[in-house]
CSV table of C-alpha atoms and ligand atoms in Angstrom, one decimal:
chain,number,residue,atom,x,y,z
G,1,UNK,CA,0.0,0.0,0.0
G,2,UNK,CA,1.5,3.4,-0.8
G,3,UNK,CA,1.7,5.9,2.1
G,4,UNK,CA,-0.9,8.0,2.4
G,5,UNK,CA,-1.6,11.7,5.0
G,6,UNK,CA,-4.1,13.9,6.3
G,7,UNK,CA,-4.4,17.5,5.2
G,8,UNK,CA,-7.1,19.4,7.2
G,9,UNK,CA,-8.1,22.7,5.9
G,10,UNK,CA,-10.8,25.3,7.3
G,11,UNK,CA,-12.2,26.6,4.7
G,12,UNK,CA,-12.2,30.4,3.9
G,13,UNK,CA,-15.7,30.6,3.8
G,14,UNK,CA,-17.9,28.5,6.0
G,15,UNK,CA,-20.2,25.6,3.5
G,16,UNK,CA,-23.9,26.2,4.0
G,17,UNK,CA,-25.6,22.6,4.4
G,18,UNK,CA,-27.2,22.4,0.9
G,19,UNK,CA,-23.2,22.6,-0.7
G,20,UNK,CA,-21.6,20.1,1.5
G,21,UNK,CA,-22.3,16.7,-0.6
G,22,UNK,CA,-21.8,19.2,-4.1
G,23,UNK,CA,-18.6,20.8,-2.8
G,24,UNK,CA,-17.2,17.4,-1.6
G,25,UNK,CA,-17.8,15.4,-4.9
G,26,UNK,CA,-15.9,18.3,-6.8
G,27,UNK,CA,-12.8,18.0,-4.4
G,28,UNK,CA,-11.9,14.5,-6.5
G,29,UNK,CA,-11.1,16.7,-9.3
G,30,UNK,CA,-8.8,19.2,-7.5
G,31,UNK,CA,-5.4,17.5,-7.0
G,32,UNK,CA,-4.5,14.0,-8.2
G,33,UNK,CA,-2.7,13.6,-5.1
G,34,UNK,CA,-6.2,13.5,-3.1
G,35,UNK,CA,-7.4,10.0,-2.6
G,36,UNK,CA,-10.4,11.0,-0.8
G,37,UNK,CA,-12.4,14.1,0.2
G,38,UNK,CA,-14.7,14.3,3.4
G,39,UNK,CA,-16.6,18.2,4.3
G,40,UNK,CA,-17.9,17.9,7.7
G,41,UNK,CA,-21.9,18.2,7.9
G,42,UNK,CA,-20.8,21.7,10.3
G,43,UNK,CA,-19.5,22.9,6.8
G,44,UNK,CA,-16.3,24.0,8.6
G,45,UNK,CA,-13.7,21.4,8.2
G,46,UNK,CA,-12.8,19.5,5.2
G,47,UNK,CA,-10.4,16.3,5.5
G,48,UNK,CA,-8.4,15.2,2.8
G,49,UNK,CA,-6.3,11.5,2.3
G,50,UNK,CA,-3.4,12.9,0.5
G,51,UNK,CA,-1.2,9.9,-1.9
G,52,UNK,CA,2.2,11.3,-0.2
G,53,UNK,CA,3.2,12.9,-3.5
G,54,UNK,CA,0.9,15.6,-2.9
G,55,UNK,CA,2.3,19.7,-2.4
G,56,UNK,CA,0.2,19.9,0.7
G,57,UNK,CA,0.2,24.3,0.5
G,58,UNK,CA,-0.7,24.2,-3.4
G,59,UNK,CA,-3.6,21.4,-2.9
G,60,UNK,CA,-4.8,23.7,0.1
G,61,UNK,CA,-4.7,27.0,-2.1
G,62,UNK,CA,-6.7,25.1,-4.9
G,63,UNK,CA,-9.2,23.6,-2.4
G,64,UNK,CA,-10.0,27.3,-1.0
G,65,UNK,CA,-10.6,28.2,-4.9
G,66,UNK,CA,-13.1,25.7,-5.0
G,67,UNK,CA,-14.9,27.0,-1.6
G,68,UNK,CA,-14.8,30.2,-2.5
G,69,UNK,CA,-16.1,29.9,-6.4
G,70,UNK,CA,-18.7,27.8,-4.5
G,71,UNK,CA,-20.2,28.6,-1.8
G,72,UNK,CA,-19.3,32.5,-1.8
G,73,UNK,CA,-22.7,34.5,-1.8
G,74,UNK,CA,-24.4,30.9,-2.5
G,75,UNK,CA,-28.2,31.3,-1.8
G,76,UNK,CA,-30.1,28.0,-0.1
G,77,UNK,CA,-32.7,26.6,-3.4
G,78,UNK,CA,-35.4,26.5,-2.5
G,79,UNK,CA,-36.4,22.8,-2.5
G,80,UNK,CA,-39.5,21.8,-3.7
G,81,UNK,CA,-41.2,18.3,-3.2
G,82,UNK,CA,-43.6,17.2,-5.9
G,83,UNK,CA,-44.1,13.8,-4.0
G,84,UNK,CA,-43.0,12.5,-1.0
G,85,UNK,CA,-43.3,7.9,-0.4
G,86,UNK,CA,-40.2,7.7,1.2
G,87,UNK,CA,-42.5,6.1,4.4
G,88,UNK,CA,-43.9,3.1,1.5
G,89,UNK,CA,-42.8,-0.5,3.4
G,90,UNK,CA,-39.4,-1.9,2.9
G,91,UNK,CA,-38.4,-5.3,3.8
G,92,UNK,CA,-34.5,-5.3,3.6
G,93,UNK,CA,-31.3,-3.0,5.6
G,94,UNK,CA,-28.6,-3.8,3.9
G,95,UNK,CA,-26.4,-2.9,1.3
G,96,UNK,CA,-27.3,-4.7,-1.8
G,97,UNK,CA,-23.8,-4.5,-3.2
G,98,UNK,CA,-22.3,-7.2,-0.5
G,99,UNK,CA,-24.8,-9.9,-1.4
G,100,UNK,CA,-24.0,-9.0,-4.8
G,101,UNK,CA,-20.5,-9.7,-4.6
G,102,UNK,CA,-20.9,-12.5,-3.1
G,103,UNK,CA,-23.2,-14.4,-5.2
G,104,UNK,CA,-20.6,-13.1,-8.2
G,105,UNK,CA,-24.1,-11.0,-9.3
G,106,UNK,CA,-21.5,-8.3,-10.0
G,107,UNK,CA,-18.4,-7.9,-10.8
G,108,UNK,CA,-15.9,-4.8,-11.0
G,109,UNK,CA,-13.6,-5.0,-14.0
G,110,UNK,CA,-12.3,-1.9,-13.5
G,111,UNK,CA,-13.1,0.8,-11.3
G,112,UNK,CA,-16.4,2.3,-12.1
G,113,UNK,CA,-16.5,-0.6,-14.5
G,114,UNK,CA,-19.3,-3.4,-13.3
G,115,UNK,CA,-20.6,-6.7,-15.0
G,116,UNK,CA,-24.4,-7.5,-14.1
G,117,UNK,CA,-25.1,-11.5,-13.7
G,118,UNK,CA,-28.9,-12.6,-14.6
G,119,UNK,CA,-30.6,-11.6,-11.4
G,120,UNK,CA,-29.4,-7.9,-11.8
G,121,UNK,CA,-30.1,-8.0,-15.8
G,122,UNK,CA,-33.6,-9.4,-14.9
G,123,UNK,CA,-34.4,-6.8,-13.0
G,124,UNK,CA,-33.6,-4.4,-15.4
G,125,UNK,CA,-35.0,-5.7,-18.2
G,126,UNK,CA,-38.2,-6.2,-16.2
G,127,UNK,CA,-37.9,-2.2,-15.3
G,128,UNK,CA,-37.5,-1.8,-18.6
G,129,UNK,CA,-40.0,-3.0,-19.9
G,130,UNK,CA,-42.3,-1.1,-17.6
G,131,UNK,CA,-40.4,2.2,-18.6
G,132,UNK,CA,-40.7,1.6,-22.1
G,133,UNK,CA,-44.4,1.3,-21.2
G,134,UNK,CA,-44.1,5.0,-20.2
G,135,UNK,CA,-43.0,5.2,-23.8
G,136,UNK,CA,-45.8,3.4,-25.4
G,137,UNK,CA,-48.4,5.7,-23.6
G,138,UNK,CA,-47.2,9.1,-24.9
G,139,UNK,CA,-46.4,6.8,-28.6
G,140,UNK,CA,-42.6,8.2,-28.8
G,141,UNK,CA,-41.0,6.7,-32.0
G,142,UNK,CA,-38.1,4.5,-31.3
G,143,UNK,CA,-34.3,5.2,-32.2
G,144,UNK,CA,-31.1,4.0,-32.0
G,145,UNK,CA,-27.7,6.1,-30.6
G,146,UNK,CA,-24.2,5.3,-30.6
G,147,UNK,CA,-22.5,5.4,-27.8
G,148,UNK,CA,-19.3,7.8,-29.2
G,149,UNK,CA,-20.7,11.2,-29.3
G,150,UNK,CA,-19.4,13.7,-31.8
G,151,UNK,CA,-17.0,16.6,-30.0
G,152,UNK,CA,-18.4,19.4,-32.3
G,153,UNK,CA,-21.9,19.1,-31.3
G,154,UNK,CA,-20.9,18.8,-27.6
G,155,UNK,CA,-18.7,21.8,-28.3
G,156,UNK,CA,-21.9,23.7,-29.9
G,157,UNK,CA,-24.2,23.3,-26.8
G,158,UNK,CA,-21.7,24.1,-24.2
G,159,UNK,CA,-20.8,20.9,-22.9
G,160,UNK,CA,-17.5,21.5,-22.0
G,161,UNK,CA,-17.8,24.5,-19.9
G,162,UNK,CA,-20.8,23.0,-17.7
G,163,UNK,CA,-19.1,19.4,-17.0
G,164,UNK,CA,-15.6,19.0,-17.9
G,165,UNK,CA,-14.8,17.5,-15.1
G,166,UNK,CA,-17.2,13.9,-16.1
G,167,UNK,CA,-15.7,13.7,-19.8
G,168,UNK,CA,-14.8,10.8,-21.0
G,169,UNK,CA,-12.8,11.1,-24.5
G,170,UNK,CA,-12.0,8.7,-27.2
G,171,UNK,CA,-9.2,8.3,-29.3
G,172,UNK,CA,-7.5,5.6,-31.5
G,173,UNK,CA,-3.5,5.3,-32.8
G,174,UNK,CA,-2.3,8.0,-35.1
G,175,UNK,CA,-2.2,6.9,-38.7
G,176,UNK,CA,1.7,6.1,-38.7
G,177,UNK,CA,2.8,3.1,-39.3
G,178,UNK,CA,5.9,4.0,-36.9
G,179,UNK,CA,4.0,4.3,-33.8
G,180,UNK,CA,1.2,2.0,-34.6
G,181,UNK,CA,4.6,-0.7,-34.6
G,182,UNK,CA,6.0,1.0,-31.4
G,183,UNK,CA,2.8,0.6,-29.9
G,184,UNK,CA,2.5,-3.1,-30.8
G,185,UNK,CA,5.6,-4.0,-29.4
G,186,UNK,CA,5.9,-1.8,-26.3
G,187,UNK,CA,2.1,-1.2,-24.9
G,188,UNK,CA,2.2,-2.5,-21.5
G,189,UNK,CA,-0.4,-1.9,-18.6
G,190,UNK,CA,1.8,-0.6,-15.9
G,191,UNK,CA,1.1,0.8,-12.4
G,192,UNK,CA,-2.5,2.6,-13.4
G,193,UNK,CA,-2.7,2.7,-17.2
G,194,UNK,CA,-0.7,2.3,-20.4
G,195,UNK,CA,2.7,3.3,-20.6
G,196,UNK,CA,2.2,4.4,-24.0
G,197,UNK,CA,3.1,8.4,-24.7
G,198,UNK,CA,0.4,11.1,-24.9
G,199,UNK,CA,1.5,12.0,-28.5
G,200,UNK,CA,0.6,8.6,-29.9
G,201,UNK,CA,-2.9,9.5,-29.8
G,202,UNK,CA,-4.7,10.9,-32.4
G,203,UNK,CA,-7.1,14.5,-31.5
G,204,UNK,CA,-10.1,13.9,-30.2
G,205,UNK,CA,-13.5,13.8,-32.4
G,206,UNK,CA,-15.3,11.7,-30.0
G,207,UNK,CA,-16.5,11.3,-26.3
G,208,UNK,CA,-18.1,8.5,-25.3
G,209,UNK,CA,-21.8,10.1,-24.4
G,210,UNK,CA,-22.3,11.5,-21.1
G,211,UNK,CA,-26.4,11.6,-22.1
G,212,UNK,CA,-28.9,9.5,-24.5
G,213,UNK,CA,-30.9,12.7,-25.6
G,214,UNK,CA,-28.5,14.9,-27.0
G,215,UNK,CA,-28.0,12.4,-30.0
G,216,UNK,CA,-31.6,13.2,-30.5
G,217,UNK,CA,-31.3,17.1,-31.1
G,218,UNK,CA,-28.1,16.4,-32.7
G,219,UNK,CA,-29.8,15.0,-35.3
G,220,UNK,CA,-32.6,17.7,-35.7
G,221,UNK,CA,-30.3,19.9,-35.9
G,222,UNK,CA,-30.1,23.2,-38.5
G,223,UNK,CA,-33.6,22.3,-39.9
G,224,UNK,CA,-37.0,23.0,-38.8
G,225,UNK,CA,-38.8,20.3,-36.9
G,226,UNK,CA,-41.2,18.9,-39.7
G,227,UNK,CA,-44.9,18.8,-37.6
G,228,UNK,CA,-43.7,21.4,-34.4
G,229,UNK,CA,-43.3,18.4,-31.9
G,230,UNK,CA,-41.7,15.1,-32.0
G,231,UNK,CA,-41.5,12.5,-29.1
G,232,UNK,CA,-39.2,9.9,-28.8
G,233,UNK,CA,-37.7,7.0,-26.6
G,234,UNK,CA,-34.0,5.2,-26.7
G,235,UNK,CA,-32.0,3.3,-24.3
G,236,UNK,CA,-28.1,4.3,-24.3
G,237,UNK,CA,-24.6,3.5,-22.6
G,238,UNK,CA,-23.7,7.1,-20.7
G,239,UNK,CA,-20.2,7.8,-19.1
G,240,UNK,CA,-19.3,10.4,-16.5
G,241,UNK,CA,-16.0,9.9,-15.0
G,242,UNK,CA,-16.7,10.3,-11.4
G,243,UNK,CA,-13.2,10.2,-10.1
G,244,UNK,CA,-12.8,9.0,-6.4
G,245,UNK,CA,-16.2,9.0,-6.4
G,246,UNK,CA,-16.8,6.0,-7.9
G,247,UNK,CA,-16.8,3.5,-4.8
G,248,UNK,CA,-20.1,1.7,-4.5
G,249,UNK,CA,-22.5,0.5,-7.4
G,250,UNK,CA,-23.9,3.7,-6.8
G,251,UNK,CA,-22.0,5.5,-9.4
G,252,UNK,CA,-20.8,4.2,-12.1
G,253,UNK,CA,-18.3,5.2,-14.8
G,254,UNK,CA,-20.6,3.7,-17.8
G,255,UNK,CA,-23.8,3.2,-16.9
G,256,UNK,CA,-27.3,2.7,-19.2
G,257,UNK,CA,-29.8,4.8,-19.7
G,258,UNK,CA,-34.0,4.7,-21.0
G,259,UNK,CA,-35.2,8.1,-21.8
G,260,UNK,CA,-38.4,9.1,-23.2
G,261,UNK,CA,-37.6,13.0,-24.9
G,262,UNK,CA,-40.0,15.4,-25.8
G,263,UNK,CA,-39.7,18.0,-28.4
G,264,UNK,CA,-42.2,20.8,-29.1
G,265,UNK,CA,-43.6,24.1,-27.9
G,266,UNK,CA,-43.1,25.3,-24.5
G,267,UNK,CA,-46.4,23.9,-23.2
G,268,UNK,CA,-46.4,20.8,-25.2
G,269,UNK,CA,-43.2,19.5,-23.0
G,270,UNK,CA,-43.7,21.2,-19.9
G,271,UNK,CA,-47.1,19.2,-20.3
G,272,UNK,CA,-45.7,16.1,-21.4
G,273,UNK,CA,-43.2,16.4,-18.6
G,274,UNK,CA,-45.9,16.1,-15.8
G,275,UNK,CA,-48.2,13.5,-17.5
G,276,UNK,CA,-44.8,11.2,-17.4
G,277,UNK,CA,-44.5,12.1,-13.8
G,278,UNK,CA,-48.1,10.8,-13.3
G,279,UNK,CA,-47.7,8.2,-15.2
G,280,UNK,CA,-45.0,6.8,-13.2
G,281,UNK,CA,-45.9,7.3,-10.0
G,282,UNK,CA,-48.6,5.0,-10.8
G,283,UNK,CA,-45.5,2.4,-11.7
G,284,UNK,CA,-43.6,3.2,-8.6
G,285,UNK,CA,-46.4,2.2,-6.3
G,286,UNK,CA,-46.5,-0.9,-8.5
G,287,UNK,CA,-42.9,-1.7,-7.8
G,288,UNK,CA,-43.5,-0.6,-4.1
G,289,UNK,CA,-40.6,1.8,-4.6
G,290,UNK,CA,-40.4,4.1,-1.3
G,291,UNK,CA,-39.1,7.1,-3.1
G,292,UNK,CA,-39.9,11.1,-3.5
G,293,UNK,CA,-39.8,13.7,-6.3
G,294,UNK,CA,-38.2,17.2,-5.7
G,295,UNK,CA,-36.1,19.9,-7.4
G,296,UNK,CA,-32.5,19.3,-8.2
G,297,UNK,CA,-29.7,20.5,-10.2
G,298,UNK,CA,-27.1,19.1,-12.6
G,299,UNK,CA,-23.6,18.4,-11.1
G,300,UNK,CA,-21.9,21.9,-13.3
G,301,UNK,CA,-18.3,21.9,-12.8
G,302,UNK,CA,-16.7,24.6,-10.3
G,303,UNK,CA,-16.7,28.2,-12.5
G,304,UNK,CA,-20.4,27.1,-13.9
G,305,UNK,CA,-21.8,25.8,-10.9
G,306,UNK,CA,-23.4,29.0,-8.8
G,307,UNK,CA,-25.3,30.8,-11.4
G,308,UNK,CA,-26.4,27.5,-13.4
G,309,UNK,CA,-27.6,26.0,-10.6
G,310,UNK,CA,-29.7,28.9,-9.2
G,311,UNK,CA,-31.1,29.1,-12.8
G,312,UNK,CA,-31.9,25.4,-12.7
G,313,UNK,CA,-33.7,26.0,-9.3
G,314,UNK,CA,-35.4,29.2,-9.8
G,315,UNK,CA,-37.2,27.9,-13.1
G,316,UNK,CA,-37.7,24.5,-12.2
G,317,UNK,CA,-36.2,22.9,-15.0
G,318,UNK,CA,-35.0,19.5,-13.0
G,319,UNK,CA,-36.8,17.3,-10.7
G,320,UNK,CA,-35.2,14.1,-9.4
G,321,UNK,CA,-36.5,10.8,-8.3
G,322,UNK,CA,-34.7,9.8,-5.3
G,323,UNK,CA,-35.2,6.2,-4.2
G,324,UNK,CA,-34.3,5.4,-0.1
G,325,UNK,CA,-31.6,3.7,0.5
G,326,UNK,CA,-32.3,2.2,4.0
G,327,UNK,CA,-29.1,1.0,4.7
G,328,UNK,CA,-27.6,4.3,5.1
G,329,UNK,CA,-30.9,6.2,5.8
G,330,UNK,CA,-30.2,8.5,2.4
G,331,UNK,CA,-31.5,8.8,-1.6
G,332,UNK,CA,-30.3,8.1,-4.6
G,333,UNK,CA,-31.8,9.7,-8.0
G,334,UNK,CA,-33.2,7.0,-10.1
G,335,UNK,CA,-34.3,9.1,-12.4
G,336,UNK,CA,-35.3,12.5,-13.8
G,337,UNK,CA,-37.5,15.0,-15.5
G,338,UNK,CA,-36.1,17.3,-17.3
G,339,UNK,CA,-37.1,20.8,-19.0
G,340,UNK,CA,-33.8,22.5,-21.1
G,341,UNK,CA,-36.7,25.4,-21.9
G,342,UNK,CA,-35.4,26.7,-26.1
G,343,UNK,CA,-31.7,25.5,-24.6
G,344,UNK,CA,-30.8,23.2,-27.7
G,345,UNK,CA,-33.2,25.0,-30.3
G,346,UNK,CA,-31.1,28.2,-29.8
G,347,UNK,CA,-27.5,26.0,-30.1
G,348,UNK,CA,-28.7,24.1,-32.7
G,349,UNK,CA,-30.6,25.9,-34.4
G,350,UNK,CA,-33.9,23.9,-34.5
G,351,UNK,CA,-37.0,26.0,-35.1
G,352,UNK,CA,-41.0,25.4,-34.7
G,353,UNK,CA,-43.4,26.4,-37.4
G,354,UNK,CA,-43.4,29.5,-36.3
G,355,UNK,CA,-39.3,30.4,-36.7
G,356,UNK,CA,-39.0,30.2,-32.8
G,357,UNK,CA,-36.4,27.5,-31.5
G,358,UNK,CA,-38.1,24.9,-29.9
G,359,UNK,CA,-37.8,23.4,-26.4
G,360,UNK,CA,-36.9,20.0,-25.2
G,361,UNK,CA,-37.5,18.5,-22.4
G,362,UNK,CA,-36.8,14.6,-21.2
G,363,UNK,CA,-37.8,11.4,-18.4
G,364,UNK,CA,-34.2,9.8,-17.8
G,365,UNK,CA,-33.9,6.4,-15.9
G,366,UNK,CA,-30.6,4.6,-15.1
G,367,UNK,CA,-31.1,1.7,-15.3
G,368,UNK,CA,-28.5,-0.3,-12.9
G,369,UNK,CA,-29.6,2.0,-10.1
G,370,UNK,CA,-33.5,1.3,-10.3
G,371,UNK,CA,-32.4,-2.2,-9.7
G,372,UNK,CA,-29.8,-1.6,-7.2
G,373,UNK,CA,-32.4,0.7,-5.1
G,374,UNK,CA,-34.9,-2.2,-5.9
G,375,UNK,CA,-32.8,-4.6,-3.9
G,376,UNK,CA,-31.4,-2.1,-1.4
G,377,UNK,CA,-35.1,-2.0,0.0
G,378,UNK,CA,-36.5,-4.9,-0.5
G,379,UNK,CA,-33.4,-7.7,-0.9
G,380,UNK,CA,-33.2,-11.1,-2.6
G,381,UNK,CA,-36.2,-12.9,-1.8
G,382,UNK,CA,-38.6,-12.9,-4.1
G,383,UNK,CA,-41.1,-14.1,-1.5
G,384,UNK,CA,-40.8,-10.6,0.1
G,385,UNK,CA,-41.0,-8.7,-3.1
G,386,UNK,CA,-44.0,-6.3,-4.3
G,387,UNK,CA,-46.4,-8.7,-6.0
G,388,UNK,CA,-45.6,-7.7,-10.0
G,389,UNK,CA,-42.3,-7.9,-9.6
G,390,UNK,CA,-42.2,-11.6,-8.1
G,391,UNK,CA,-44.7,-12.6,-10.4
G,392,UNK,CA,-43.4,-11.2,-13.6
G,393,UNK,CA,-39.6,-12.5,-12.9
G,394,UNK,CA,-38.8,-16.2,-13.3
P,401,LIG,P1,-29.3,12.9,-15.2
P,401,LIG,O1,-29.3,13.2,-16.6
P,401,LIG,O2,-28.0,13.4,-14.5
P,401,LIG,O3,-30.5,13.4,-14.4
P,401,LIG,O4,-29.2,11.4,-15.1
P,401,LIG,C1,-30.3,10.5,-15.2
P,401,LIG,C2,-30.2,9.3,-14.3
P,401,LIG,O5,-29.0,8.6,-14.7
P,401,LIG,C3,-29.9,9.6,-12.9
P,401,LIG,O6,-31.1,9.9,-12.2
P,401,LIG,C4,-29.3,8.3,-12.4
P,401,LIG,O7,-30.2,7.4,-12.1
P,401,LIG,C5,-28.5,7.9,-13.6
P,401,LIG,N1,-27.0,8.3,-13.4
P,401,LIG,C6,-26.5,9.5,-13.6
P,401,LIG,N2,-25.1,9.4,-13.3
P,401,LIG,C7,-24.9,8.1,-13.0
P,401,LIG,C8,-23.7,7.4,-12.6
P,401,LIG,N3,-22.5,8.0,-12.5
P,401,LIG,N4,-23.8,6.1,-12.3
P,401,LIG,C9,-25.0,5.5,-12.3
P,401,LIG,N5,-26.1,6.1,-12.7
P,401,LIG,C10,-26.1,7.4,-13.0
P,402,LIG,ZN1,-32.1,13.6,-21.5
């Protein structure tokens, strides 16, 4: 085990309660020298496991940057729930993941990198299936996205100065038939990657896709949308690079997504928005999920994160679905619904009837999480399990 030490740093400005979990998950990204990050609830201590490497006054001075950027002038959102059944009967209080292991349901291949066995893949499918019916019911059309994502269009909708921190980029061998032979013969894994040199690598054109929908108004883009509205549905590999945050099945570096995605007027996906919320919750009883619905934001990166996250908040634009976790008395999002308001018609330049850029909206599910809070609160006998789930798995 390498050596590892403890940096303790009071931050400059004290971290109101709603930043502590969002200022800690940045601190991954600070240094490469921190292992872990830990913000006291108090908001007035923050702990860091240092790889012994680490310039201890630098990582402090870059830690204060992201307080300050942060929390300075940070106003409380104001936190609305849409639907609260967090009290819904659970049978199970432990954490899914051990059983999983142990029954080889799972399997890391790398970090952030898991391999479902047939119970979890059952469970999925069978969620699936009754996401997809969320898709039948509105009659979205059915497509099919890759999972590289073009670096242009990412580049035209602002991608990289809202989350550059999750990217995950692809590249392949220059066309040289010196290095691809140096390659050949040298390319080792050693200590934590490839020992193979930077320069080998072609630029980047791709990403692998952080999001399923995007491909959508990709596609529409620099045309009118024939008809005004179009609604669709697709199910997608997603990557966010989650740093030292990945430790659990929680969160994963690639992970799937179903998403049902609305395009149209203003009212037609605000309204299309709250009949899927309705829609599901219907579902959720089904699958005797104790969960609630309530106004979140997307994780933007440090510079980004204050003013898009109050603009998130103060028109509503993202509510979560946050499953309990009993094991550890908190919520994970399962899910979301979304409302970009003319965000993507004005990048990309995709107009109603009318000439006006239209508005998008989307339901997001991932996938390996529904399961895993399936199982987190109500474990692996089926006996216990809500009634259509036991009867519809085999
Ligand atoms: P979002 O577009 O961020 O609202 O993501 C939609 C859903 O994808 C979330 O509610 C999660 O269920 C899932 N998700 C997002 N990030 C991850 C991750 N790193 N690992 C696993 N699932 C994720
Ligand atoms: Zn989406």
């Amino acid at each position: 085990m390498p050596e590892t030490s403890t940096l303790e740093v009071t931050p400059v400005v004290a971290i109101p309660p709603h930043l502590v979990g969002q200022i800690q998950s940045k601190l991954a990204y600070v240094d490469e020298a921190i292992a872990a990050a830990q913000v006291a609830e108090s908001g007035d201590r923050i702990t860091l496991t240092l790889r012994s490497a680490g310039n201890a006054a630098e990582i402090e001075a870059k830690v204060q940057r992201v307080v300050q950027e942060m929390a300075q002038g940070s106003i409380a959102p104001r936190v609305e729930i849409l639907e609260d059944h967090l009290a819904r009967p659970v049978s199970y209080d432990a954490d899914p993941l051990t059983e999983l292991l142990a029954r080889r349901e799972v399997y890391e291949e790398s970090t952030g990198i898991f391999t479902f066995g047939p119970l979890m893949s059952r469970l999925i499918e069978y969620f699936e299936g009754r996401f997809l019916q969320l898709a039948a019911h509105f009659e979205a059309q059915p497509y099919r996205f890759p999972t590289l994502m073009s670096a242009k269009f990412l580049d035209r909708v602002d991608y990289f100065k809202a989350f550059p921190h999750s990217l995950t980029f692809a590249t392949h061998l220059r066309e040289d038939l010196d290095i691809i032979n140096e390659f050949a013969e040298k390319a080792k894994y050693e200590g934590h990657g490839l020992n193979s040199p930077a320069e080998f690598f072609s630029q980047i054109q791709a990403l692998l896709s952080p999001a399923v929908c995007y491909h959508l108004y990709f596609s529409l883009a620099d045309h009118p949308l024939p008809n005004g509205q179009l609604i669709a549905t697709a199910v997608g590999n997603c990557f966010r690079y989650e740093s030292n945050n990945l430790t659990s099945l929680e969160r994963l570096w690639n992970f799937t997504m179903r998403e049902v995605i609305f395009v149209g007027s203003k009212d037609f996906v605000l309204e299309k928005r709250e009949q899927s919320r309705l829609f599901m919750q219907k579902i959720f009883e089904e699958l005797g999920l104790a969960y609630q619905v309530e106004t979140a934001n997307d994780p933007f990166f440090v510079g980004e994160f204050r003013k898009q996250a109050a603009f998130q908040n103060a028109f509503q634009l993202k509510y979560e679905i946050r499953a309990r976790l009993p094991f550890k008395d908190s919520t994970l999002a399962i899910g979301s619904y979304n409302y970009h308001q003319d965000f993507f018609g004005r990048h990309l330049d995709i107009t109603l009837p009318d000439g006006k850029p239209i508005h998008t909206g989307c339901t997001a599910f991932g996938l390996e999480r529904v399961a895993y809070a399936f199982l987190a609160q109500h474990g692996f006998d089926p006996a216990r399990w809500p009634a259509a789930v036991r009867e519809a798995l085999p």
